[in-house]
Short mmCIF file of C-alpha atoms and ligand atoms in Angstrom, two decimals:
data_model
loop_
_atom_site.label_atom_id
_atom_site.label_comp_id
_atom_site.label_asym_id
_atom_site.label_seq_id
_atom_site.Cartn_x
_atom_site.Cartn_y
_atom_site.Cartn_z
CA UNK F 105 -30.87 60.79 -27.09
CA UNK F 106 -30.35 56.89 -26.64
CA UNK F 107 -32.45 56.30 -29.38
CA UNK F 108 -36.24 55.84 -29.65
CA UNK F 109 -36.10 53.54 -27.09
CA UNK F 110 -35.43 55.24 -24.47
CA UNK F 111 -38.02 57.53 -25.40
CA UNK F 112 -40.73 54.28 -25.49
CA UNK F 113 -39.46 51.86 -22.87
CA UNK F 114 -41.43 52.01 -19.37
CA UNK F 115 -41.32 54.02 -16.76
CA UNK F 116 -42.95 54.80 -13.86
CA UNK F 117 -43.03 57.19 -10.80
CA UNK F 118 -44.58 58.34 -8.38
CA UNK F 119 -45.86 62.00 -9.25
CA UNK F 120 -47.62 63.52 -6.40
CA UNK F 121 -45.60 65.37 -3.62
CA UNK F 122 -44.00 62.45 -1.14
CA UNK F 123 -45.60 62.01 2.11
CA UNK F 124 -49.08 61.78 2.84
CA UNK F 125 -52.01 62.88 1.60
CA UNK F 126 -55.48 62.26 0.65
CA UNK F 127 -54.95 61.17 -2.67
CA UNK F 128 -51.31 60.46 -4.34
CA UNK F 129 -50.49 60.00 -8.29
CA UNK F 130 -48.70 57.60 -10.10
CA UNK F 131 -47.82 57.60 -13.63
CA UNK F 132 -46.62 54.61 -15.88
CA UNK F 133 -45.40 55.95 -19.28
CA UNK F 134 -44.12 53.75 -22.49
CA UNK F 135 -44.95 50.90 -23.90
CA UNK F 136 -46.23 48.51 -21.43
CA UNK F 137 -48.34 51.33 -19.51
CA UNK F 138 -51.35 50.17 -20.47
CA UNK F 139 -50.42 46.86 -20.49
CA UNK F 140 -49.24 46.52 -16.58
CA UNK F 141 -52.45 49.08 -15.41
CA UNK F 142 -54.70 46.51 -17.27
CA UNK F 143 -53.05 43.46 -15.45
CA UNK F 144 -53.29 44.85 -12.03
CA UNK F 145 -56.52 46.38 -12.46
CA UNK F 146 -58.61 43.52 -14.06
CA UNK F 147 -59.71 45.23 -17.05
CA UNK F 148 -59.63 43.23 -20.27
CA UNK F 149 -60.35 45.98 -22.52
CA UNK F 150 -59.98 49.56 -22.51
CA UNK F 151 -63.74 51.41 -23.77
CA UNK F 152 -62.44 54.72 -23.69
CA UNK F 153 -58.97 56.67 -22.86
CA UNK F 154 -59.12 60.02 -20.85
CA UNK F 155 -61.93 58.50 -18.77
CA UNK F 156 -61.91 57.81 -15.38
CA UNK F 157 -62.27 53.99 -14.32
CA UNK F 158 -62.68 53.19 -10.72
CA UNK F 159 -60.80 49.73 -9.98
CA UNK F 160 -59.22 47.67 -7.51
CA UNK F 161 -55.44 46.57 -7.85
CA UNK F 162 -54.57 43.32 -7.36
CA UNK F 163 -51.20 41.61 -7.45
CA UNK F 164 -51.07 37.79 -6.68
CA UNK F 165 -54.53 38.01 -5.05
CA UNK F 166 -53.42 40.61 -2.16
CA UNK F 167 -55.51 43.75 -2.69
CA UNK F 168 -53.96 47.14 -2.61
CA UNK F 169 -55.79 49.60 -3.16
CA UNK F 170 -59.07 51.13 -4.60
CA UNK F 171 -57.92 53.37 -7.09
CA UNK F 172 -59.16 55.67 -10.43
CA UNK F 173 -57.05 55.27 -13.08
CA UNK F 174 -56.98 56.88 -16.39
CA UNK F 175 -55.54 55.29 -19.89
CA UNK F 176 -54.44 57.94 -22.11
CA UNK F 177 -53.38 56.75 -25.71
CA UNK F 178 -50.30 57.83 -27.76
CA UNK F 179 -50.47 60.59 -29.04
CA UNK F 180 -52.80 62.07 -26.64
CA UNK F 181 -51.17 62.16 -23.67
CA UNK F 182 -49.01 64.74 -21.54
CA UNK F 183 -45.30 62.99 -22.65
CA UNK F 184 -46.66 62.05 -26.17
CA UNK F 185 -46.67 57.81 -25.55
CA UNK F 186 -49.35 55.76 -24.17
CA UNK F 187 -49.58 56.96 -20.69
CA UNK F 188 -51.73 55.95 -17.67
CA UNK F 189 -52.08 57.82 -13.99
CA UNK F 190 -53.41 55.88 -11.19
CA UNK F 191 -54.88 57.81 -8.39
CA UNK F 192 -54.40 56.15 -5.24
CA UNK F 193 -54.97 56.84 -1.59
CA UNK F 194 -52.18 58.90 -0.31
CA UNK F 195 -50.60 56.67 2.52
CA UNK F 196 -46.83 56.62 1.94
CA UNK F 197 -47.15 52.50 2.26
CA UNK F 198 -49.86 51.92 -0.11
CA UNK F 199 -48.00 54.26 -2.51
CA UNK F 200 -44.94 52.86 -2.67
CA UNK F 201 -46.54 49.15 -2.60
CA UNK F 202 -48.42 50.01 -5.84
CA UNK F 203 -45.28 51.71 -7.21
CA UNK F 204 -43.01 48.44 -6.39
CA UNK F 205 -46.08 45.79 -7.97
CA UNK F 206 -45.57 48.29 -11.27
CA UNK F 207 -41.88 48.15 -11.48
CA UNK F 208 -41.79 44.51 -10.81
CA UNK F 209 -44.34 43.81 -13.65
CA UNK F 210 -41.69 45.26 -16.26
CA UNK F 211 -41.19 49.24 -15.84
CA UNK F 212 -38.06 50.75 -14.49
CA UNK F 213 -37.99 53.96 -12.43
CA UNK F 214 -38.30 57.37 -14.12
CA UNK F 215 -35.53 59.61 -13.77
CA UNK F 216 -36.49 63.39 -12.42
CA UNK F 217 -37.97 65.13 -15.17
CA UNK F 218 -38.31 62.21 -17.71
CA UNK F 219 -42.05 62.72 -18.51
CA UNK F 220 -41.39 66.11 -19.41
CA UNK F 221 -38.06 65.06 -21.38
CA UNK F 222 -40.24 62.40 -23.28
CA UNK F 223 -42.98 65.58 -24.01
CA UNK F 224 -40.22 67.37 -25.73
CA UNK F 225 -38.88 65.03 -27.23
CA UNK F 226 -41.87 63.42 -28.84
CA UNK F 227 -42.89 67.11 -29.72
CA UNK F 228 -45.29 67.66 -27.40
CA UNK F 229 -43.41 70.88 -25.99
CA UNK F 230 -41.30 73.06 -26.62
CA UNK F 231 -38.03 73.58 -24.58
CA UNK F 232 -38.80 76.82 -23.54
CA UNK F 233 -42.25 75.41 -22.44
CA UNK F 234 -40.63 72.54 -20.55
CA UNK F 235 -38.54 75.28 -18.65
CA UNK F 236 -41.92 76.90 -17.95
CA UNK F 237 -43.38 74.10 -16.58
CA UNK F 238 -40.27 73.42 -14.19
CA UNK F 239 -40.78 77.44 -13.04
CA UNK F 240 -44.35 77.25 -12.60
CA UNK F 241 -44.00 75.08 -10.02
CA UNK F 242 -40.77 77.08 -8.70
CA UNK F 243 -42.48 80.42 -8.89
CA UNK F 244 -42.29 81.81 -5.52
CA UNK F 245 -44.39 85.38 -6.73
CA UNK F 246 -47.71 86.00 -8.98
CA UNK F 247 -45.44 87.83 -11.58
CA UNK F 248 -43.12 85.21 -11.95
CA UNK F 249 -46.14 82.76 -11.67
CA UNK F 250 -47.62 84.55 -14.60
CA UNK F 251 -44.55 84.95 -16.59
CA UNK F 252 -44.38 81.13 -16.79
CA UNK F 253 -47.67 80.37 -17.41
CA UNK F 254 -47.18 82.65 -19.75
CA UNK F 255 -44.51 80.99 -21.55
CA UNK F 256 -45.92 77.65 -21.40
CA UNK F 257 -48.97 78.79 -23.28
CA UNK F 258 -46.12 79.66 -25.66
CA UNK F 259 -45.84 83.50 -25.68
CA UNK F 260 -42.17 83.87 -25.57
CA UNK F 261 -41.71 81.00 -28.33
CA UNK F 262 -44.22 82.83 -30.49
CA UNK F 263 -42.16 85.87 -29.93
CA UNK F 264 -38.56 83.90 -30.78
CA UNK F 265 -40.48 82.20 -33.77
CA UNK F 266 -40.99 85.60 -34.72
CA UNK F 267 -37.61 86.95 -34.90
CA UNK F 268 -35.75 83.68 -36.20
CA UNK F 269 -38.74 84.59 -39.16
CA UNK F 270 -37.39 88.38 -39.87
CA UNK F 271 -34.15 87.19 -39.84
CA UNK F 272 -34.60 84.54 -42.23
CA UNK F 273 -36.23 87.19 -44.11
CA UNK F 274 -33.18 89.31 -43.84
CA UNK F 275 -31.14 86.19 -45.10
CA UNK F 276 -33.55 85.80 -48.55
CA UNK F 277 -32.49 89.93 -49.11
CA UNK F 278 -29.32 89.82 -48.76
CA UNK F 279 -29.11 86.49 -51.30
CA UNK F 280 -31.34 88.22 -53.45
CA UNK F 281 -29.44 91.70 -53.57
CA UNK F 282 -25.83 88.80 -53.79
CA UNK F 283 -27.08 87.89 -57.07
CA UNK F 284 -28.51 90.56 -58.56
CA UNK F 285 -26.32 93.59 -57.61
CA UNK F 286 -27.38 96.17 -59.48
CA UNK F 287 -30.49 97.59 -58.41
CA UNK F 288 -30.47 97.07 -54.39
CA UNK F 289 -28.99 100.52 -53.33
CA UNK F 290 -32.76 100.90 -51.95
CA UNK F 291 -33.09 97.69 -50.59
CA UNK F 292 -29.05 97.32 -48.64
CA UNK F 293 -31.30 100.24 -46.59
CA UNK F 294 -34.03 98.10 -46.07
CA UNK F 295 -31.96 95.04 -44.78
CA UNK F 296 -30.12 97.59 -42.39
CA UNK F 297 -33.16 99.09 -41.23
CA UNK F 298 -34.59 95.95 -40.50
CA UNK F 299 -31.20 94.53 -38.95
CA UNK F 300 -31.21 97.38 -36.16
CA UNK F 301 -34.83 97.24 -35.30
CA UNK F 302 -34.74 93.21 -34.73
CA UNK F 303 -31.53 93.65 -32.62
CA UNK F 304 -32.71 96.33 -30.78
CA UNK F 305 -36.15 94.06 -30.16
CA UNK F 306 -33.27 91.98 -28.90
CA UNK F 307 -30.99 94.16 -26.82
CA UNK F 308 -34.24 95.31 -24.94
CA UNK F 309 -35.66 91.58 -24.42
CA UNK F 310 -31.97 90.64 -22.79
CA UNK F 311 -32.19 93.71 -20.15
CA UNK F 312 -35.97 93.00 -19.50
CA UNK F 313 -35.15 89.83 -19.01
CA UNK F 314 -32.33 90.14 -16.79
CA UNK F 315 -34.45 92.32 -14.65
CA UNK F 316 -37.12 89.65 -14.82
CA UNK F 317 -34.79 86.76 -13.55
CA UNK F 318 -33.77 88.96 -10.72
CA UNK F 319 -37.31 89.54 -9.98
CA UNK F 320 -38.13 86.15 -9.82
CA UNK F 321 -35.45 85.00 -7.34
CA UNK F 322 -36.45 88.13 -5.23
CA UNK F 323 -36.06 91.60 -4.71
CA UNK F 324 -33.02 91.99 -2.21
CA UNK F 325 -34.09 94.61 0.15
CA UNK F 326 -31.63 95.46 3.42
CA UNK F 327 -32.28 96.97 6.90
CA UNK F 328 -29.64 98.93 7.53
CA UNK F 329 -29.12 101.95 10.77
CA UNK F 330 -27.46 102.60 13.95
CA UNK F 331 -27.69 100.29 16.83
CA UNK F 332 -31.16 99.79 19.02
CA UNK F 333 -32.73 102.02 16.03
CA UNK F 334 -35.23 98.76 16.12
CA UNK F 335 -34.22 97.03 12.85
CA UNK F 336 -34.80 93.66 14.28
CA UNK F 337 -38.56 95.00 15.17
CA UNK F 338 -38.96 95.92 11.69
CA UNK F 339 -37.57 92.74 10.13
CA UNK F 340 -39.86 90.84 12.70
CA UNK F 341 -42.86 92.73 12.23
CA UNK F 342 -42.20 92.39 8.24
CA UNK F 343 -42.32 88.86 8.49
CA UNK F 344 -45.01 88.02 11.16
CA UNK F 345 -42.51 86.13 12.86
CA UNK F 346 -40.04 86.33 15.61
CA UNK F 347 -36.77 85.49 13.56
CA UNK F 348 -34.40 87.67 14.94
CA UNK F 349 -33.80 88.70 18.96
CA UNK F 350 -34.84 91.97 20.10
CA UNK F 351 -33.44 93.57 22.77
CA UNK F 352 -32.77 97.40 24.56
CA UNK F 353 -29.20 96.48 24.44
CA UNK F 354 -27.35 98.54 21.25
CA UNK F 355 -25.06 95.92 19.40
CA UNK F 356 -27.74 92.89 19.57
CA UNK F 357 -27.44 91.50 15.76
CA UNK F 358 -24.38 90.42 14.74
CA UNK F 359 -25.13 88.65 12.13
CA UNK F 360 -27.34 89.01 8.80
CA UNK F 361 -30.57 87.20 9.17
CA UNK F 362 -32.73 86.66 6.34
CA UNK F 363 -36.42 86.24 5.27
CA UNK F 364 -38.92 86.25 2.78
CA UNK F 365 -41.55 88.05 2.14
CA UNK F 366 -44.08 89.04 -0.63
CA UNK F 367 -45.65 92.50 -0.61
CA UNK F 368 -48.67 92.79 -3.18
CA UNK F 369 -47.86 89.59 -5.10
CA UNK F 370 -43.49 90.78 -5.39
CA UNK F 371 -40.94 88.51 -4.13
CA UNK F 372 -38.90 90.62 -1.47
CA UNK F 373 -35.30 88.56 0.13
CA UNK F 374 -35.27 90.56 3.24
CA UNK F 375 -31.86 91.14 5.49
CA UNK F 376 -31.70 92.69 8.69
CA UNK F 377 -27.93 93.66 9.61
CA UNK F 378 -26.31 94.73 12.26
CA UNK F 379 -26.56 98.15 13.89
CA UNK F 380 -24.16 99.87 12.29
CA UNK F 381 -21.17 102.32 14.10
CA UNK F 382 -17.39 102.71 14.91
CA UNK F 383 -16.76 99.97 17.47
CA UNK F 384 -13.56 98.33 19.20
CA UNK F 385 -15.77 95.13 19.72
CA UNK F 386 -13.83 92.86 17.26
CA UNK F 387 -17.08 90.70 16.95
CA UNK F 388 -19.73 93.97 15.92
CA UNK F 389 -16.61 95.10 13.66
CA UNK F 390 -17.18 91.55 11.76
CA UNK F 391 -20.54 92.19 11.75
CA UNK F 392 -20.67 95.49 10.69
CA UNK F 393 -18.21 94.70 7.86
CA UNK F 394 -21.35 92.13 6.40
CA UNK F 395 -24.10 94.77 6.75
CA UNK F 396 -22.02 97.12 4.47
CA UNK F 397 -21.31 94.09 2.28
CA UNK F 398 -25.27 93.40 2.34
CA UNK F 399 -25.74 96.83 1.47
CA UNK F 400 -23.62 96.38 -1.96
CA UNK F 401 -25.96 93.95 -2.97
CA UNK F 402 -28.93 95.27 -2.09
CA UNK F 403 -31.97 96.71 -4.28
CA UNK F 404 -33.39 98.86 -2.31
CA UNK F 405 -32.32 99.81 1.69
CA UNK F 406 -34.60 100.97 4.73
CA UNK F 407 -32.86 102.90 6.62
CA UNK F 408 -33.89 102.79 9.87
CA UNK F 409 -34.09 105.98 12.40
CA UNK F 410 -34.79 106.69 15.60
CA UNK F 411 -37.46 109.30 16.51
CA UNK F 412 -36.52 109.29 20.37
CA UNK F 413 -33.27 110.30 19.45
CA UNK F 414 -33.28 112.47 16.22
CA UNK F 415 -30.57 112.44 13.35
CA UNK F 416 -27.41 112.30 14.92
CA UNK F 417 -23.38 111.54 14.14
CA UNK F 418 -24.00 107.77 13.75
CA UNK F 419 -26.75 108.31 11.44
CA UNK F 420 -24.76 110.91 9.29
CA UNK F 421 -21.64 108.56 9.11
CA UNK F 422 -24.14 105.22 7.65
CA UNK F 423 -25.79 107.48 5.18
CA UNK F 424 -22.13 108.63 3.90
CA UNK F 425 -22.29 104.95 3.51
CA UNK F 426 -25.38 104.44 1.15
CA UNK F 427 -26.96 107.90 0.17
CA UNK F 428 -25.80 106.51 -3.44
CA UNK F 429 -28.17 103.25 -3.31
CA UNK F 430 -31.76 102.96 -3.58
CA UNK F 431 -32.72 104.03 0.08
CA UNK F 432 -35.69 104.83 2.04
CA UNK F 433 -35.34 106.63 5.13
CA UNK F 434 -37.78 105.31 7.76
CA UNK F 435 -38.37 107.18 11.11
CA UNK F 436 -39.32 104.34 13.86
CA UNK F 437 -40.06 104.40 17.62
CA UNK F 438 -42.73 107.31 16.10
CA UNK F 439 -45.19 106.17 19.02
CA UNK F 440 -42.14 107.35 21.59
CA UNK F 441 -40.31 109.92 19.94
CA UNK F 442 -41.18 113.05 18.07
CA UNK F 443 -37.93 114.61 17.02
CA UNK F 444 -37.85 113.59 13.42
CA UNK F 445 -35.15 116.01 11.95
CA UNK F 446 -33.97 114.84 8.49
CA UNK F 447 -35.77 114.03 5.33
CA UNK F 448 -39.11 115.38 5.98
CA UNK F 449 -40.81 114.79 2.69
CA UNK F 450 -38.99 111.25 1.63
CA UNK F 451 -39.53 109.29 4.77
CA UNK F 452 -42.31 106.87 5.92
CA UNK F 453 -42.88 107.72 9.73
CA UNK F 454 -43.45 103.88 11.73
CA UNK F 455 -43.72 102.35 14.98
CA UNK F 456 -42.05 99.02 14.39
CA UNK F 457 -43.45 97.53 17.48
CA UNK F 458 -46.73 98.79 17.30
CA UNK F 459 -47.14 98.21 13.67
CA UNK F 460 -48.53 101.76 12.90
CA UNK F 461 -47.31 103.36 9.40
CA UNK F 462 -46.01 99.70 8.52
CA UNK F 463 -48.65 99.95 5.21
CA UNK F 464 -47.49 103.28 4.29
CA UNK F 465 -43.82 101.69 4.11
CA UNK F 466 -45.05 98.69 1.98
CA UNK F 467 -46.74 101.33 -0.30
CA UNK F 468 -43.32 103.49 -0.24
CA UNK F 469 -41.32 100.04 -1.10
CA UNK F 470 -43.57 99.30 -4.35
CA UNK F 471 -42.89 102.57 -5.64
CA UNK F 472 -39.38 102.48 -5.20
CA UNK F 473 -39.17 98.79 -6.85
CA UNK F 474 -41.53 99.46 -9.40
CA UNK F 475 -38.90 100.35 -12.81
CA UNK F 476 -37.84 96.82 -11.54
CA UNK F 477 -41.06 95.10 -11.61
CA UNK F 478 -42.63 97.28 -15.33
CA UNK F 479 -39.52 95.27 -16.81
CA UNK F 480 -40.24 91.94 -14.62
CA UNK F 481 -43.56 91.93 -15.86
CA UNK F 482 -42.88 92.23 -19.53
CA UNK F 483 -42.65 88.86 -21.48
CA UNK F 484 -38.97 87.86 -20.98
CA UNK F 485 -36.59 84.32 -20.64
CA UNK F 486 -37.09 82.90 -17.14
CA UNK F 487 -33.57 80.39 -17.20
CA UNK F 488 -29.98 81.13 -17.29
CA UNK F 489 -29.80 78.89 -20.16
CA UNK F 490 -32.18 81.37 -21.79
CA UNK F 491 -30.94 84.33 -20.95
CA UNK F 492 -27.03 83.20 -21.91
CA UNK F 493 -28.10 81.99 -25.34
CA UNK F 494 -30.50 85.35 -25.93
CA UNK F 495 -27.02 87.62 -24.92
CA UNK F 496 -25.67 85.47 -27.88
CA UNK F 497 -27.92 86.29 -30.33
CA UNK F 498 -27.64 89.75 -29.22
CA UNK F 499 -24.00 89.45 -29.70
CA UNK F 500 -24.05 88.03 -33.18
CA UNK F 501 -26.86 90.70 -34.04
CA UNK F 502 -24.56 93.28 -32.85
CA UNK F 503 -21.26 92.03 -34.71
CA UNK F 504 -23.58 92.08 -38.08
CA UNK F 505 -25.11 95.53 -37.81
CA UNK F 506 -21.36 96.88 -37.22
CA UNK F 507 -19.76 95.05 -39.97
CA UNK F 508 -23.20 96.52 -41.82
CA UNK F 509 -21.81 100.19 -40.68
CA UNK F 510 -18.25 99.08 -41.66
CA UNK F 511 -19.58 98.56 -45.08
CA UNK F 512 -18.65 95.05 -45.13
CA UNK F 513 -19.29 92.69 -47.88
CA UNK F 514 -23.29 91.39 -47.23
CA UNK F 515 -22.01 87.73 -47.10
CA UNK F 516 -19.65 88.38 -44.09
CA UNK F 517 -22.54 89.72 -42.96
CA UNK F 518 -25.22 87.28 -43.20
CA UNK F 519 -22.87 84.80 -41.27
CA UNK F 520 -23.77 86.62 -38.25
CA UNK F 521 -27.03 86.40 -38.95
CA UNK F 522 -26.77 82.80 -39.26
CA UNK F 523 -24.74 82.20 -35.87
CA UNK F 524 -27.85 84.47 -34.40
CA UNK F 525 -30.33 82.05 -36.08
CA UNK F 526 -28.68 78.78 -34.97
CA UNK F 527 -28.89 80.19 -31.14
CA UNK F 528 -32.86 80.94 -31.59
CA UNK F 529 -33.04 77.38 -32.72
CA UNK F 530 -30.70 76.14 -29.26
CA UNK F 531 -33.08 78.11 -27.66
CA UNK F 532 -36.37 76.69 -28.29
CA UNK F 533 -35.01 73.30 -28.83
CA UNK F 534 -35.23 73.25 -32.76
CA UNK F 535 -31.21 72.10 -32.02
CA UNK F 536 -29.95 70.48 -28.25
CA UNK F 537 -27.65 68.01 -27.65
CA UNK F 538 -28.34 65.02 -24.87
CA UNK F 539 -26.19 67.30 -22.27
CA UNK F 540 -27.81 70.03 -22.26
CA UNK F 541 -31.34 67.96 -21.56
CA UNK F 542 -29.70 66.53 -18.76
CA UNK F 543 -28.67 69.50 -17.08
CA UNK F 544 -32.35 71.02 -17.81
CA UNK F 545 -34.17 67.88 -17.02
CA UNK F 546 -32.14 67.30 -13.77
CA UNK F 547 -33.79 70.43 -11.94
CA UNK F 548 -37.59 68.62 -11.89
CA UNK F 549 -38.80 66.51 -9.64
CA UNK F 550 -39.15 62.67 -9.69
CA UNK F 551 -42.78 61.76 -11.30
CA UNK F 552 -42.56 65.19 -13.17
N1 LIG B 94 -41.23 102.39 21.55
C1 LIG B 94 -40.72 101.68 20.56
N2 LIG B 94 -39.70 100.87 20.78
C2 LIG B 94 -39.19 100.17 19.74
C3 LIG B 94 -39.71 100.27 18.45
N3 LIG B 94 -39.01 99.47 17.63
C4 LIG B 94 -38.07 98.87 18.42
N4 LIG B 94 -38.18 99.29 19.68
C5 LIG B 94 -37.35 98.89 20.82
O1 LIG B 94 -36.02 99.30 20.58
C6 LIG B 94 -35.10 98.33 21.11
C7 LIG B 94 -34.14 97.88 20.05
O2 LIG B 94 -34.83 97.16 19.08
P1 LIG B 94 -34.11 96.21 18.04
O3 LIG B 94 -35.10 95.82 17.06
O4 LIG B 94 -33.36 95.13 18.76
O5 LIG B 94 -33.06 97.22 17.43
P2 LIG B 94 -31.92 96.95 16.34
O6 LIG B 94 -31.88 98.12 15.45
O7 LIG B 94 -32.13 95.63 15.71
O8 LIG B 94 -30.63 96.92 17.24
P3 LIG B 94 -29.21 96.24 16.95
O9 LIG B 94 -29.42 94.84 16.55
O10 LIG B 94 -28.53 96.35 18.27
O11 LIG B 94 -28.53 97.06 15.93
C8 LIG B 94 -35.95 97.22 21.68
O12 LIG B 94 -36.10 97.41 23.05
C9 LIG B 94 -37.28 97.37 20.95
O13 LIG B 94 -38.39 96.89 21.68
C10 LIG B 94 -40.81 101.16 18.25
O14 LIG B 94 -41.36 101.32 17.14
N5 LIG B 94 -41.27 101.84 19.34
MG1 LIG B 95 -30.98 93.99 15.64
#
């Protein structure tokens, strides 16, 4: 922090997206907020914050705008300080006018994220809730929409409140049985019991939530098959749009192209790959090498068959290739071709250029993905940060209950404990060092 002034000094930005619009935001925060809004607007006296005043701004006589504005006073306001938000016609020029008279009359530019940095740091949030706010307006699915909003009504800090509250509880035991030895046999038991089920709360909060943050940034699902089985069709037709080239000619894709797509409110990261089979053509080899590299890193794989031709060598070598991943074998061309051969009862029959059976697939895809999405949709961290400092805790938690099994000495043992209880505190921002806002802070946008 560079002291409290930094928190109070005056900034201002423009909040609303840039561009135009019909109507565009600006915020002044600090210290002169009200001050400057007062000035430009002609107002003498504020009646009433949180109310909305219809103005004109002046600066040296030249009009700029007819605006609302709003005064909201410390500590009522989103960051915390004395805040005002100016609502101005959205016209890139008479934004950035209004913006310039404000900064000339005494308030410096915010940096990205600084409103939200000031909330926190005057209290107003927590950390974890500041994330949230940064991934609501990331979220690119519902769930991940929901899991944010989620967490900035304060669910998962309720939950993290929660366990740094058992474990101080476990700390008072294990002081309490320190100093008076002799009749705790019972209650050692008790502190172990309760040691396990908090870190295996834990343990099960870090995979959820590792499943969670993959959710959010997408479900990778690949096209994979033999050459002209109609991938590209698919990929098209999953996307309503013609991204990649279609033609009769076997060997078309060379490359992985990539899309996204949301089935049912899930994120989906979509790759179509080339047609894959042994080829002298150094170019397909390339390209073939990348769909089998796609397929490494893939959730779940369509793999694409042709019903005019039936199951045949090529097909037999590319499921050697991924009948250990999460695949779905999907029988196109079914409006042309009968001879479906292989895998009766798990395939989805389609006609990627007709659309027909593409609903069924969807419905197949959901209930392939959906162990992934039960754990997405549990509360869980949504941030690297979070999840890195929750594998710590998990860590410490883990080092204590061993050294507990080991039959070690219960003050080696509570200093686990306490390294797990200083992380909790990192984590909602009871503890956080200047860097580490930076690097959080640094992700929002300008005005934010
Ligand atoms: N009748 C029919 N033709 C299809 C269907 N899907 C694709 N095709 C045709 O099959 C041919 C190959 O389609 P693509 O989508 O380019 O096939 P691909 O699997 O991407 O081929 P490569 O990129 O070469 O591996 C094209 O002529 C498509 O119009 C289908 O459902 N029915
Ligand atoms: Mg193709």
């Amino acid at each position: 922090m560079k002291g409290v002034k930094a928190l109070r000094d005056t900034i201002a930005a423009i909040s609303s997206p840039k561009g135009t619009g019909a109507i565009a935001i600006i915020r002044i925060d600090g210290e002169k907020s009200h001050e400057i809004a007062k000035k430009l607007s002609g107002m003498s006296k504020i009646e009433e914050y949180r109310k909305v005043y219809h103005r004109s701004l002046l600066y040296n006589n030249e009009l700029l705008d007819d605006v609302n504005i709003v005064f909201y006073k410390s500590p009522n306001s989103y960051t915390g300080n004395d805040l005002v938000e100016i609502y101005c016609h959205g016209g890139i020029l008479v934004t950035h006018k209004i913006l310039d008279v404000i900064l000339k009359s005494g308030a410096r530019l915010a940096e990205r994220g600084e409103f939200t940095k000031r909330a926190f740091l005057n209290g107003k949030l927590s950390l974890i809730q500041a994330e949230a706010i940064y991934q609501i307006i990331e979220a690119k699915s519902e769930m991940s929409l929901k899991i944010s909003l989620e967490n900035l009504k304060g669910k998962l800090g309720k939950e993290i409140e929660d366990y740094r509250e058992r474990l101080l509880k476990i700390l008072a035991e294990i002081e309490v049985s320190i100093d008076y030895p002799d009749d705790i046999e019972s209650d050692v038991e008790l502190i172990f019991k309760e040691l396990v089920a908090i870190s295996n709360i834990i343990d099960k909060k870090v995979e959820n939530s590792k499943k969670g943050l993959h959710l959010s940034s997408g479900i990778v699902m690949t096209i994979v098959g033999k050459p002209n089985s109609g991938k590209s069709t698919l990929l098209n037709r999953l996307l309503y749009e013609d991204r990649a080239i279609v033609t009769d000619i076997p060997g078309t894709t060379r490359d992985v192209i990539k899309g996204e797509i949301d089935i049912n409110g899930i994120h989906f990261i979509i790759a179509d790959t080339a047609g894959i089979r042994e080829t002298d053509d150094f170019v397909e080899k390339i390209g073939i090498e990348r769909s089998l590299n796609e397929v490494k890193k893939s959730d779940i794989i369509l793999f694409v068959l042709d019903s005019s031709t039936g199951f045949t060598e090529e097909d037999e070598y590319i499921y050697e290739k991924i009948k250990d991943y999460n695949f779905i074998p999907v029988w196109n061309k079914c409006d042309f071709g009968k001879k479906v051969n292989r895998f009766e009862n798990i395939s989805v029959k389609i006609s990627a250029l007709s659309g027909e059976g593409l609903r069924d697939l969807e419905m197949k895809i959901l209930e392939r993905v959906e162990d992934i999405v039960k754990s997405g949709e549990s509360s869980h961290v949504t941030t690297q940060r979070q999840l890195e400092i929750l594998e710590r805790v998990k860590m410490h938690l883990n080092n204590a209950r061993e050294n507990f099994e080991k039959g070690f000495e219960l003050d080696i043992i509570s200093i686990d404990i306490r390294k797990a209880l200083d992380e909790l505190d990192i984590l909602v921002g009871r503890k956080f060092g200047e860097d580490l806002l930076d690097t959080i802070f640094s992700n929002f946008c300008v005005g934010k």
